[in-house]
Amino acid sequence: MTGATTAMAGCVPLAAPALSNEEAEATARLFAALGDPHRVKIVNLLATSPEPVCICNLIGPLGLAQPTVSHHMKKLVEAGLLEREQRGKWAFFSLNHEAVSKLAGLIDLEGKSR
Amino acid sequence: MTGATTAMAGCVPLAAPALSNEEAEATARLFAALGDPHRVKIVNLLATSPEPVCICNLIGPLGLAQPTVSHHMKKLVEAGLLEREQRGKWAFFSLNHEAVSKLAGLIDLEGKSR
DNA sequence: TCGATACATCGACAATAATCGATATGACTT
DNA sequence: AAGTCATATCGATTATTGTCGATGTATCGA
C-alpha cells in the first residue's frame, strides 16, 4: 500500500521530510497526551497548584470515576508530562516542568527554522 | 453520574478548576490536531518549506492515499493551524504562524502562572 | 488481625478516528 | 464539449480510545 496510485502525475516532489517516523510518532504521542479535555484540565490543575495533588482531589472537580482518572494520570505520566510520588496510600502528582518546556520548544522548532 | 461515589472520604477539595469546560475542550482540540504522526509530518513539511505546498506534493512523502491526506489537511485547517489557498485546480496549504505562536503561548500559560 | 481507604488493573462497551476505494466536483486543456 | 487532472466527499472497515463496574493490591488505623 504505497498509495501514490495514479494521482500525482505532473507533481514535482519537494525535499525529503525532515522528521523521521520515530520523531513524528514521539511528537504525536506527546501532543496526543494533551488531546483530551480532561487531561488538559488535569494539567491545568497541577499547573495552578503550588503542591502536588492526589487522585482523590481530582475525582470531584473532573466529574469522572476513579478508574478513569487513574487511566488519564497514567497516560500523562507515560508521556513524561507528570511525575508520580507515592505518599502512604496516596499517589501525588506534579507537573514535570522540564517536559513542558521541552514541549514548548518543540513547537518553536516547528514554527521557525528547525 | 457525578462520580465521587464513596471513594473520596477524607479528602479536602482543592480550589475550583480554573479552566472552563469550553476552554479545556478547545485546548484539547488544538493538541489533538497534532496528536497524529502524519499530521506532525505535514506541519513539519510546511514549516520547513518557504512556499505553500499542494496536496499532490504530500502524498509521496507521507505514503498515504489521497483521500487520507485530504482528511488530515481538513483537520489541520479546522484546528486553525493551516491556511488553505486555491490556485487553479490545486489546493495550497501553509502554516498559520499566528496560530502556532498562540499554541506555544498556551503551553507557557499552562506551565507557568496563567 | 480486621476493616476501611486509596489507587491500579481488568474486562467490556461505546464512541471516535484513521484509512482506503469509489465517486463526485471543479478547473484547465484541446 | 470532452477528457484529464487535483481535490473533496462518501461509505465501509478497522483500530484506537474514553469510560465505567468489578476486582485486586497495598497502606493505614483500631
JSON list of N, CA, C and O in Angstrom, two decimals, chain B residues 49-69:
[
{"chain": "B", "resi": 49, "resn": "SER", "atom": "N", "xyz": [9.14, 24.48, 4.59]},
{"chain": "B", "resi": 49, "resn": "SER", "atom": "CA", "xyz": [9.02, 24.90, 3.20]},
{"chain": "B", "resi": 49, "resn": "SER", "atom": "C", "xyz": [8.83, 26.42, 3.11]},
{"chain": "B", "resi": 49, "resn": "SER", "atom": "O", "xyz": [7.99, 26.98, 3.81]},
{"chain": "B", "resi": 50, "resn": "PRO", "atom": "N", "xyz": [9.60, 27.08, 2.28]},
{"chain": "B", "resi": 50, "resn": "PRO", "atom": "CA", "xyz": [9.46, 28.53, 2.16]},
{"chain": "B", "resi": 50, "resn": "PRO", "atom": "C", "xyz": [8.19, 28.93, 1.43]},
{"chain": "B", "resi": 50, "resn": "PRO", "atom": "O", "xyz": [7.76, 30.07, 1.52]},
{"chain": "B", "resi": 51, "resn": "GLU", "atom": "N", "xyz": [7.59, 27.97, 0.71]},
{"chain": "B", "resi": 51, "resn": "GLU", "atom": "CA", "xyz": [6.39, 28.29, -0.05]},
{"chain": "B", "resi": 51, "resn": "GLU", "atom": "C", "xyz": [5.26, 27.34, 0.34]},
{"chain": "B", "resi": 51, "resn": "GLU", "atom": "O", "xyz": [5.51, 26.26, 0.86]},
{"chain": "B", "resi": 52, "resn": "PRO", "atom": "N", "xyz": [4.03, 27.74, 0.08]},
{"chain": "B", "resi": 52, "resn": "PRO", "atom": "CA", "xyz": [2.90, 26.83, 0.30]},
{"chain": "B", "resi": 52, "resn": "PRO", "atom": "C", "xyz": [3.07, 25.54, -0.50]},
{"chain": "B", "resi": 52, "resn": "PRO", "atom": "O", "xyz": [3.75, 25.52, -1.52]},
{"chain": "B", "resi": 53, "resn": "VAL", "atom": "N", "xyz": [2.45, 24.50, 0.01]},
{"chain": "B", "resi": 53, "resn": "VAL", "atom": "CA", "xyz": [2.61, 23.17, -0.57]},
{"chain": "B", "resi": 53, "resn": "VAL", "atom": "C", "xyz": [1.24, 22.63, -0.95]},
{"chain": "B", "resi": 53, "resn": "VAL", "atom": "O", "xyz": [0.26, 22.85, -0.23]},
{"chain": "B", "resi": 54, "resn": "CYS", "atom": "N", "xyz": [1.18, 21.95, -2.11]},
{"chain": "B", "resi": 54, "resn": "CYS", "atom": "CA", "xyz": [-0.10, 21.38, -2.52]},
{"chain": "B", "resi": 54, "resn": "CYS", "atom": "C", "xyz": [-0.16, 19.91, -2.11]},
{"chain": "B", "resi": 54, "resn": "CYS", "atom": "O", "xyz": [0.86, 19.28, -1.82]},
{"chain": "B", "resi": 55, "resn": "ILE", "atom": "N", "xyz": [-1.37, 19.39, -2.10]},
{"chain": "B", "resi": 55, "resn": "ILE", "atom": "CA", "xyz": [-1.59, 18.03, -1.60]},
{"chain": "B", "resi": 55, "resn": "ILE", "atom": "C", "xyz": [-0.81, 17.00, -2.40]},
{"chain": "B", "resi": 55, "resn": "ILE", "atom": "O", "xyz": [-0.26, 16.05, -1.84]},
{"chain": "B", "resi": 56, "resn": "CYS", "atom": "N", "xyz": [-0.70, 17.22, -3.70]},
{"chain": "B", "resi": 56, "resn": "CYS", "atom": "CA", "xyz": [-0.02, 16.23, -4.52]},
{"chain": "B", "resi": 56, "resn": "CYS", "atom": "C", "xyz": [1.45, 16.13, -4.16]},
{"chain": "B", "resi": 56, "resn": "CYS", "atom": "O", "xyz": [2.09, 15.13, -4.47]},
{"chain": "B", "resi": 57, "resn": "ASN", "atom": "N", "xyz": [1.98, 17.13, -3.50]},
{"chain": "B", "resi": 57, "resn": "ASN", "atom": "CA", "xyz": [3.37, 17.07, -3.05]},
{"chain": "B", "resi": 57, "resn": "ASN", "atom": "C", "xyz": [3.52, 16.43, -1.68]},
{"chain": "B", "resi": 57, "resn": "ASN", "atom": "O", "xyz": [4.62, 16.28, -1.18]},
{"chain": "B", "resi": 58, "resn": "LEU", "atom": "N", "xyz": [2.41, 16.10, -1.08]},
{"chain": "B", "resi": 58, "resn": "LEU", "atom": "CA", "xyz": [2.45, 15.48, 0.25]},
{"chain": "B", "resi": 58, "resn": "LEU", "atom": "C", "xyz": [2.19, 13.98, 0.19]},
{"chain": "B", "resi": 58, "resn": "LEU", "atom": "O", "xyz": [2.62, 13.23, 1.06]},
{"chain": "B", "resi": 59, "resn": "ILE", "atom": "N", "xyz": [1.46, 13.55, -0.84]},
{"chain": "B", "resi": 59, "resn": "ILE", "atom": "CA", "xyz": [1.09, 12.15, -0.93]},
{"chain": "B", "resi": 59, "resn": "ILE", "atom": "C", "xyz": [2.31, 11.24, -0.92]},
{"chain": "B", "resi": 59, "resn": "ILE", "atom": "O", "xyz": [2.36, 10.26, -0.17]},
{"chain": "B", "resi": 60, "resn": "GLY", "atom": "N", "xyz": [3.31, 11.59, -1.73]},
{"chain": "B", "resi": 60, "resn": "GLY", "atom": "CA", "xyz": [4.50, 10.76, -1.80]},
{"chain": "B", "resi": 60, "resn": "GLY", "atom": "C", "xyz": [5.26, 10.67, -0.49]},
{"chain": "B", "resi": 60, "resn": "GLY", "atom": "O", "xyz": [5.43, 9.58, 0.06]},
{"chain": "B", "resi": 61, "resn": "PRO", "atom": "N", "xyz": [5.71, 11.81, 0.05]},
{"chain": "B", "resi": 61, "resn": "PRO", "atom": "CA", "xyz": [6.47, 11.77, 1.30]},
{"chain": "B", "resi": 61, "resn": "PRO", "atom": "C", "xyz": [5.72, 11.11, 2.45]},
{"chain": "B", "resi": 61, "resn": "PRO", "atom": "O", "xyz": [6.34, 10.48, 3.31]},
{"chain": "B", "resi": 62, "resn": "LEU", "atom": "N", "xyz": [4.41, 11.23, 2.49]},
{"chain": "B", "resi": 62, "resn": "LEU", "atom": "CA", "xyz": [3.66, 10.67, 3.62]},
{"chain": "B", "resi": 62, "resn": "LEU", "atom": "C", "xyz": [3.36, 9.19, 3.41]},
{"chain": "B", "resi": 62, "resn": "LEU", "atom": "O", "xyz": [3.14, 8.47, 4.38]},
{"chain": "B", "resi": 63, "resn": "GLY", "atom": "N", "xyz": [3.30, 8.75, 2.16]},
{"chain": "B", "resi": 63, "resn": "GLY", "atom": "CA", "xyz": [2.96, 7.35, 1.91]},
{"chain": "B", "resi": 63, "resn": "GLY", "atom": "C", "xyz": [1.51, 7.05, 2.23]},
{"chain": "B", "resi": 63, "resn": "GLY", "atom": "O", "xyz": [1.18, 5.95, 2.68]},
{"chain": "B", "resi": 64, "resn": "LEU", "atom": "N", "xyz": [0.64, 8.01, 1.99]},
{"chain": "B", "resi": 64, "resn": "LEU", "atom": "CA", "xyz": [-0.79, 7.82, 2.27]},
{"chain": "B", "resi": 64, "resn": "LEU", "atom": "C", "xyz": [-1.59, 8.00, 0.98]},
{"chain": "B", "resi": 64, "resn": "LEU", "atom": "O", "xyz": [-1.12, 8.63, 0.03]},
{"chain": "B", "resi": 65, "resn": "ALA", "atom": "N", "xyz": [-2.80, 7.48, 0.99]},
{"chain": "B", "resi": 65, "resn": "ALA", "atom": "CA", "xyz": [-3.68, 7.68, -0.16]},
{"chain": "B", "resi": 65, "resn": "ALA", "atom": "C", "xyz": [-4.17, 9.13, -0.17]},
{"chain": "B", "resi": 65, "resn": "ALA", "atom": "O", "xyz": [-4.19, 9.80, 0.86]},
{"chain": "B", "resi": 66, "resn": "GLN", "atom": "N", "xyz": [-4.60, 9.57, -1.34]},
{"chain": "B", "resi": 66, "resn": "GLN", "atom": "CA", "xyz": [-5.00, 10.97, -1.48]},
{"chain": "B", "resi": 66, "resn": "GLN", "atom": "C", "xyz": [-6.17, 11.35, -0.58]},
{"chain": "B", "resi": 66, "resn": "GLN", "atom": "O", "xyz": [-6.14, 12.42, 0.06]},
{"chain": "B", "resi": 67, "resn": "PRO", "atom": "N", "xyz": [-7.23, 10.53, -0.47]},
{"chain": "B", "resi": 67, "resn": "PRO", "atom": "CA", "xyz": [-8.31, 10.93, 0.44]},
{"chain": "B", "resi": 67, "resn": "PRO", "atom": "C", "xyz": [-7.86, 11.04, 1.89]},
{"chain": "B", "resi": 67, "resn": "PRO", "atom": "O", "xyz": [-8.36, 11.89, 2.63]},
{"chain": "B", "resi": 68, "resn": "THR", "atom": "N", "xyz": [-6.90, 10.23, 2.27]},
{"chain": "B", "resi": 68, "resn": "THR", "atom": "CA", "xyz": [-6.41, 10.30, 3.65]},
{"chain": "B", "resi": 68, "resn": "THR", "atom": "C", "xyz": [-5.65, 11.60, 3.88]},
{"chain": "B", "resi": 68, "resn": "THR", "atom": "O", "xyz": [-5.82, 12.25, 4.93]},
{"chain": "B", "resi": 69, "resn": "VAL", "atom": "N", "xyz": [-4.87, 12.01, 2.92]},
{"chain": "B", "resi": 69, "resn": "VAL", "atom": "CA", "xyz": [-4.15, 13.28, 3.06]},
{"chain": "B", "resi": 69, "resn": "VAL", "atom": "C", "xyz": [-5.15, 14.43, 3.13]},
{"chain": "B", "resi": 69, "resn": "VAL", "atom": "O", "xyz": [-5.04, 15.32, 3.99]}
]
